[in-house]
Short mmCIF file of C-alpha atoms in Angstrom, two decimals:
data_model
loop_
_atom_site.label_atom_id
_atom_site.label_comp_id
_atom_site.label_asym_id
_atom_site.label_seq_id
_atom_site.Cartn_x
_atom_site.Cartn_y
_atom_site.Cartn_z
CA MET L 1274 29.99 10.31 -6.78
CA GLY L 1275 27.09 10.05 -4.33
CA VAL L 1276 23.61 11.37 -4.96
CA MET L 1277 24.08 14.46 -2.76
CA GLU L 1278 27.44 15.25 -4.38
CA GLN L 1279 25.77 15.07 -7.79
CA PHE L 1280 22.97 17.34 -6.60
CA GLN L 1281 25.50 19.85 -5.23
CA LYS L 1282 27.53 19.78 -8.47
CA ILE L 1283 24.44 20.46 -10.60
CA MET L 1284 23.35 23.35 -8.36
CA SER L 1285 26.81 24.93 -8.31
CA GLU L 1286 27.00 24.98 -12.11
CA THR L 1287 23.68 26.63 -12.97
CA ASP L 1288 21.84 29.93 -12.67
CA ASN L 1289 18.60 28.79 -14.30
CA VAL L 1290 16.68 26.52 -11.93
CA VAL L 1291 12.91 26.12 -11.69
CA PHE L 1292 11.32 24.31 -8.75
CA PHE L 1293 8.01 22.45 -9.08
CA GLY L 1294 6.55 21.49 -5.70
CA GLY L 1295 3.65 19.68 -4.14
CA ALA L 1296 2.15 18.87 -0.75
CA GLY L 1297 5.34 17.27 0.61
CA VAL L 1298 6.94 20.71 0.77
CA SER L 1299 4.22 21.85 3.18
CA THR L 1300 3.81 18.72 5.31
CA GLU L 1301 7.17 19.47 6.94
CA SER L 1302 5.56 22.70 8.18
CA GLY L 1303 2.74 20.66 9.74
CA ILE L 1304 0.18 21.13 6.97
CA PRO L 1305 -1.75 17.87 6.25
CA ASP L 1306 -1.50 16.15 2.89
CA PHE L 1307 -4.66 14.66 1.41
CA ARG L 1308 -2.94 11.69 -0.16
CA SER L 1309 -0.38 10.64 2.40
CA VAL L 1310 -0.88 7.69 4.73
CA ASP L 1311 -1.61 10.01 7.66
CA GLY L 1312 -3.45 12.54 5.53
CA LEU L 1313 -7.04 13.68 5.51
CA TYR L 1314 -8.27 10.59 3.66
CA ASN L 1315 -7.75 8.52 6.81
CA GLN L 1316 -9.89 10.81 8.94
CA LYS L 1317 -13.63 10.43 9.27
CA TYR L 1318 -16.03 12.97 7.79
CA ASP L 1319 -19.57 12.76 6.48
CA TYR L 1320 -18.13 13.22 2.99
CA PRO L 1321 -14.65 12.53 1.61
CA PRO L 1322 -12.42 15.64 1.32
CA GLU L 1323 -12.46 15.57 -2.48
CA THR L 1324 -16.27 15.83 -2.39
CA ILE L 1325 -16.27 18.67 0.14
CA LEU L 1326 -13.60 20.57 -1.83
CA SER L 1327 -15.53 20.40 -5.10
CA HIS L 1328 -17.28 23.24 -6.90
CA THR L 1329 -20.59 21.36 -6.75
CA PHE L 1330 -20.37 20.86 -2.97
CA TYR L 1331 -19.31 24.47 -2.44
CA ARG L 1332 -22.46 25.62 -4.23
CA SER L 1333 -24.87 23.11 -2.65
CA HIS L 1334 -23.47 22.82 0.91
CA THR L 1335 -21.63 26.13 1.34
CA GLU L 1336 -21.85 26.26 5.14
CA GLU L 1337 -20.56 22.69 5.49
CA PHE L 1338 -17.78 23.48 2.99
CA TYR L 1339 -16.66 26.37 5.20
CA ARG L 1340 -16.75 24.27 8.37
CA PHE L 1341 -14.29 21.84 6.79
CA TYR L 1342 -12.29 24.65 5.14
CA ARG L 1343 -11.76 26.55 8.40
CA ASP L 1344 -10.94 23.37 10.28
CA LYS L 1345 -8.56 21.73 7.82
CA MET L 1346 -7.41 24.15 5.11
CA LEU L 1347 -6.55 27.30 7.06
CA CYS L 1348 -3.27 26.37 8.78
CA LEU L 1349 -2.38 29.99 9.46
CA THR L 1350 0.09 29.28 12.27
CA ALA L 1351 2.33 27.16 10.01
CA GLU L 1352 5.83 28.53 9.42
CA PRO L 1353 8.09 28.10 6.37
CA ASN L 1354 10.49 25.17 6.71
CA ALA L 1355 14.07 24.61 5.54
CA ALA L 1356 12.96 23.80 1.97
CA HIS L 1357 10.99 27.06 1.63
CA ARG L 1358 13.92 29.04 3.05
CA LYS L 1359 16.50 27.40 0.77
CA LEU L 1360 14.41 28.08 -2.34
CA ALA L 1361 14.10 31.74 -1.31
CA GLN L 1362 17.87 31.87 -0.79
CA TRP L 1363 18.55 30.42 -4.24
CA GLU L 1364 16.23 33.02 -5.77
CA ARG L 1365 18.03 35.86 -3.96
CA GLU L 1366 21.33 34.50 -5.28
CA GLY L 1367 19.97 34.59 -8.83
CA ARG L 1368 20.04 30.83 -9.32
CA LEU L 1369 16.33 30.03 -9.02
CA LYS L 1370 14.02 31.69 -11.54
CA ALA L 1371 10.60 30.55 -10.29
CA VAL L 1372 8.70 28.34 -7.88
CA VAL L 1373 5.72 26.54 -9.39
CA THR L 1374 3.57 25.14 -6.59
CA GLN L 1375 0.43 23.07 -6.14
CA ASN L 1376 0.16 24.34 -2.54
CA ILE L 1377 -2.25 27.06 -1.41
CA ASP L 1378 -0.68 28.02 1.93
CA GLY L 1379 1.51 30.98 0.92
CA LEU L 1380 4.56 29.62 2.76
CA HIS L 1381 6.92 30.21 -0.18
CA GLN L 1382 6.11 33.93 -0.06
CA ALA L 1383 6.39 33.92 3.74
CA ALA L 1384 9.94 32.55 3.35
CA GLY L 1385 10.82 35.39 0.98
CA SER L 1386 10.26 33.91 -2.48
CA LYS L 1387 9.12 36.52 -5.00
CA LYS L 1388 8.33 34.60 -8.18
CA VAL L 1389 5.76 32.04 -7.03
CA LEU L 1390 3.25 30.60 -9.48
CA GLU L 1391 0.35 29.13 -7.50
CA LEU L 1392 -1.39 26.60 -9.73
CA HIS L 1393 -4.18 25.97 -7.24
CA GLY L 1394 -4.58 29.50 -5.85
CA SER L 1395 -4.10 30.68 -2.27
CA VAL L 1396 -6.04 30.69 1.00
CA HIS L 1397 -4.71 34.21 1.53
CA ARG L 1398 -6.87 35.61 -1.27
CA ASN L 1399 -10.64 35.67 -0.85
CA TYR L 1400 -13.10 37.72 -2.87
CA CYS L 1401 -16.73 38.72 -2.67
CA GLU L 1402 -18.55 37.05 -5.55
CA LYS L 1403 -20.75 40.12 -5.95
CA CYS L 1404 -18.46 43.18 -5.69
CA HIS L 1405 -15.03 41.42 -5.73
CA LYS L 1406 -13.81 43.09 -2.53
CA PHE L 1407 -10.69 41.38 -1.10
CA TYR L 1408 -10.61 39.61 2.28
CA ASP L 1409 -7.63 37.93 3.93
CA ALA L 1410 -7.44 34.44 5.46
CA ASN L 1411 -7.85 35.71 9.01
CA TYR L 1412 -11.21 37.22 8.12
CA ILE L 1413 -12.38 33.84 6.81
CA LEU L 1414 -10.98 31.97 9.82
CA HIS L 1415 -12.81 34.18 12.31
CA SER L 1416 -16.07 34.45 10.39
CA GLU L 1417 -19.06 32.22 11.11
CA GLY L 1418 -21.26 30.25 8.76
CA VAL L 1419 -20.85 31.45 5.18
CA PRO L 1420 -18.61 34.57 5.26
CA GLN L 1421 -20.32 37.61 3.82
CA CYS L 1422 -19.06 40.86 2.38
CA ASP L 1423 -20.13 44.32 3.54
CA CYS L 1424 -22.23 44.48 0.37
CA GLY L 1425 -24.14 41.32 1.32
CA GLY L 1426 -22.43 39.07 -1.23
CA PHE L 1427 -20.82 35.76 -0.32
CA ILE L 1428 -17.03 35.45 -0.12
CA LYS L 1429 -15.24 32.67 -2.01
CA PRO L 1430 -11.61 31.59 -1.48
CA ASP L 1431 -9.32 32.08 -4.48
CA VAL L 1432 -8.45 28.38 -4.51
CA VAL L 1433 -9.04 25.96 -7.36
CA LEU L 1434 -11.69 23.49 -6.22
CA TYR L 1435 -12.23 20.09 -7.81
CA GLU L 1436 -14.20 20.51 -11.08
CA GLU L 1437 -12.76 24.00 -11.54
CA GLY L 1438 -10.16 24.85 -14.18
CA LEU L 1439 -6.71 26.21 -13.49
CA ASP L 1440 -5.94 29.83 -14.28
CA ASN L 1441 -4.72 30.03 -17.88
CA GLU L 1442 -2.32 32.89 -17.25
CA THR L 1443 -0.63 31.06 -14.36
CA ILE L 1444 -0.38 27.88 -16.44
CA SER L 1445 1.15 29.75 -19.39
CA GLU L 1446 3.75 31.44 -17.21
CA ALA L 1447 4.63 28.15 -15.48
CA VAL L 1448 5.06 26.43 -18.86
CA ALA L 1449 7.33 29.24 -20.06
CA PHE L 1450 9.61 28.98 -17.00
CA ILE L 1451 9.72 25.17 -17.09
CA ARG L 1452 10.43 25.10 -20.83
CA ALA L 1453 13.31 27.58 -20.46
CA ALA L 1454 14.87 25.99 -17.36
CA ASP L 1455 18.30 24.35 -17.47
CA VAL L 1456 17.56 22.47 -14.23
CA LEU L 1457 14.10 21.38 -13.08
CA ILE L 1458 13.75 20.22 -9.47
CA ILE L 1459 10.51 18.46 -8.61
CA GLY L 1460 9.93 18.12 -4.88
CA GLY L 1461 7.33 16.81 -2.48
CA THR L 1462 4.85 15.56 -5.03
CA SER L 1463 3.67 12.13 -6.11
CA LEU L 1464 3.02 13.63 -9.57
CA ALA L 1465 -0.51 12.22 -9.39
CA VAL L 1466 -2.52 15.44 -9.69
CA TYR L 1467 -3.35 16.52 -13.24
CA PRO L 1468 -3.28 18.80 -15.11
CA ALA L 1469 -0.58 20.27 -12.85
CA ALA L 1470 1.70 17.20 -13.03
CA GLY L 1471 1.55 17.27 -16.82
CA LEU L 1472 3.41 20.60 -16.81
CA ILE L 1473 6.74 18.85 -16.36
CA ASP L 1474 6.38 17.41 -19.87
CA TYR L 1475 7.33 20.87 -21.12
CA TYR L 1476 10.80 20.59 -19.63
CA LYS L 1477 13.41 20.27 -22.40
CA GLY L 1478 16.63 20.17 -20.36
CA ASN L 1479 18.70 17.21 -19.20
CA GLN L 1480 18.95 17.89 -15.45
CA LEU L 1481 15.65 16.65 -14.01
CA ILE L 1482 15.97 16.16 -10.24
CA LEU L 1483 13.23 14.40 -8.25
CA VAL L 1484 13.18 14.87 -4.48
CA ASN L 1485 10.47 12.94 -2.64
CA LYS L 1486 9.99 10.62 0.33
CA THR L 1487 8.59 7.85 -1.88
CA ALA L 1488 8.95 6.71 -5.49
CA THR L 1489 7.08 8.58 -8.24
CA PRO L 1490 5.92 7.51 -11.72
CA ARG L 1491 8.66 9.71 -13.22
CA ASP L 1492 11.66 8.32 -11.32
CA SER L 1493 12.78 6.30 -14.36
CA VAL L 1494 13.09 9.42 -16.55
CA ALA L 1495 14.84 11.59 -13.93
CA ASP L 1496 18.54 12.34 -14.14
CA LEU L 1497 18.78 12.29 -10.35
CA VAL L 1498 16.42 10.82 -7.73
CA VAL L 1499 16.88 11.86 -4.11
CA GLN L 1500 14.64 10.17 -1.55
CA GLY L 1501 14.02 11.60 1.90
CA SER L 1502 12.88 14.74 3.72
CA ILE L 1503 13.03 17.65 1.29
CA GLY L 1504 13.95 20.09 4.10
CA GLU L 1505 16.86 17.95 5.26
CA ILE L 1506 18.06 17.33 1.69
CA PHE L 1507 17.92 21.01 0.67
CA THR L 1508 19.75 22.04 3.85
CA GLN L 1509 22.75 19.99 2.69
CA ILE L 1510 23.01 21.90 -0.62
CA ALA L 1511 24.92 25.16 -0.61
#
């Protein structure tokens, strides 16, 4: 039985799937990946992206942070791709219980997914640090300098910057879904970003499927490894 036949068989026999996804799910919608060969690391800035997207830099160089953030992080014209749409379909059919994502672009929700656990937050949520008023991504995109609230406070994106901790409630819920899953599909991630990548250690089942363009450190422990475009691969699964 070929790899795709095995994948199809597993999916047709379960109603308790959890999907754990990374940047590779979004790159097929045209959103750049920091760590890929053609990602942001190969472009020239005064500071490396990991420095700019740190809590320290946000506090000390806020205007420069926002220049980079508007230019590179707010890909608001991106559309959900085949992988996002398939995951939403599986959820509607009652087979997929949750999407756990490291992405901050909101494309899973745009495709129709309801249970999405965003480990690193979302560009679509922005709050005044003084009065906590909500602002959407379009407001940030079309603001200038450091975006300010009506009350005079500064607005901060609800994304987890380097040096910041993940939200405990989101982590706990993700762990609960992963621990209870019969099938765990990991897609579009090199499994290099911790603590998020460590969440898969909570999986207790025996149907671990890895879908990625390149090898990952966990390939040897997976029950099924499928290499290639996640959108193309998911499209072939009913």
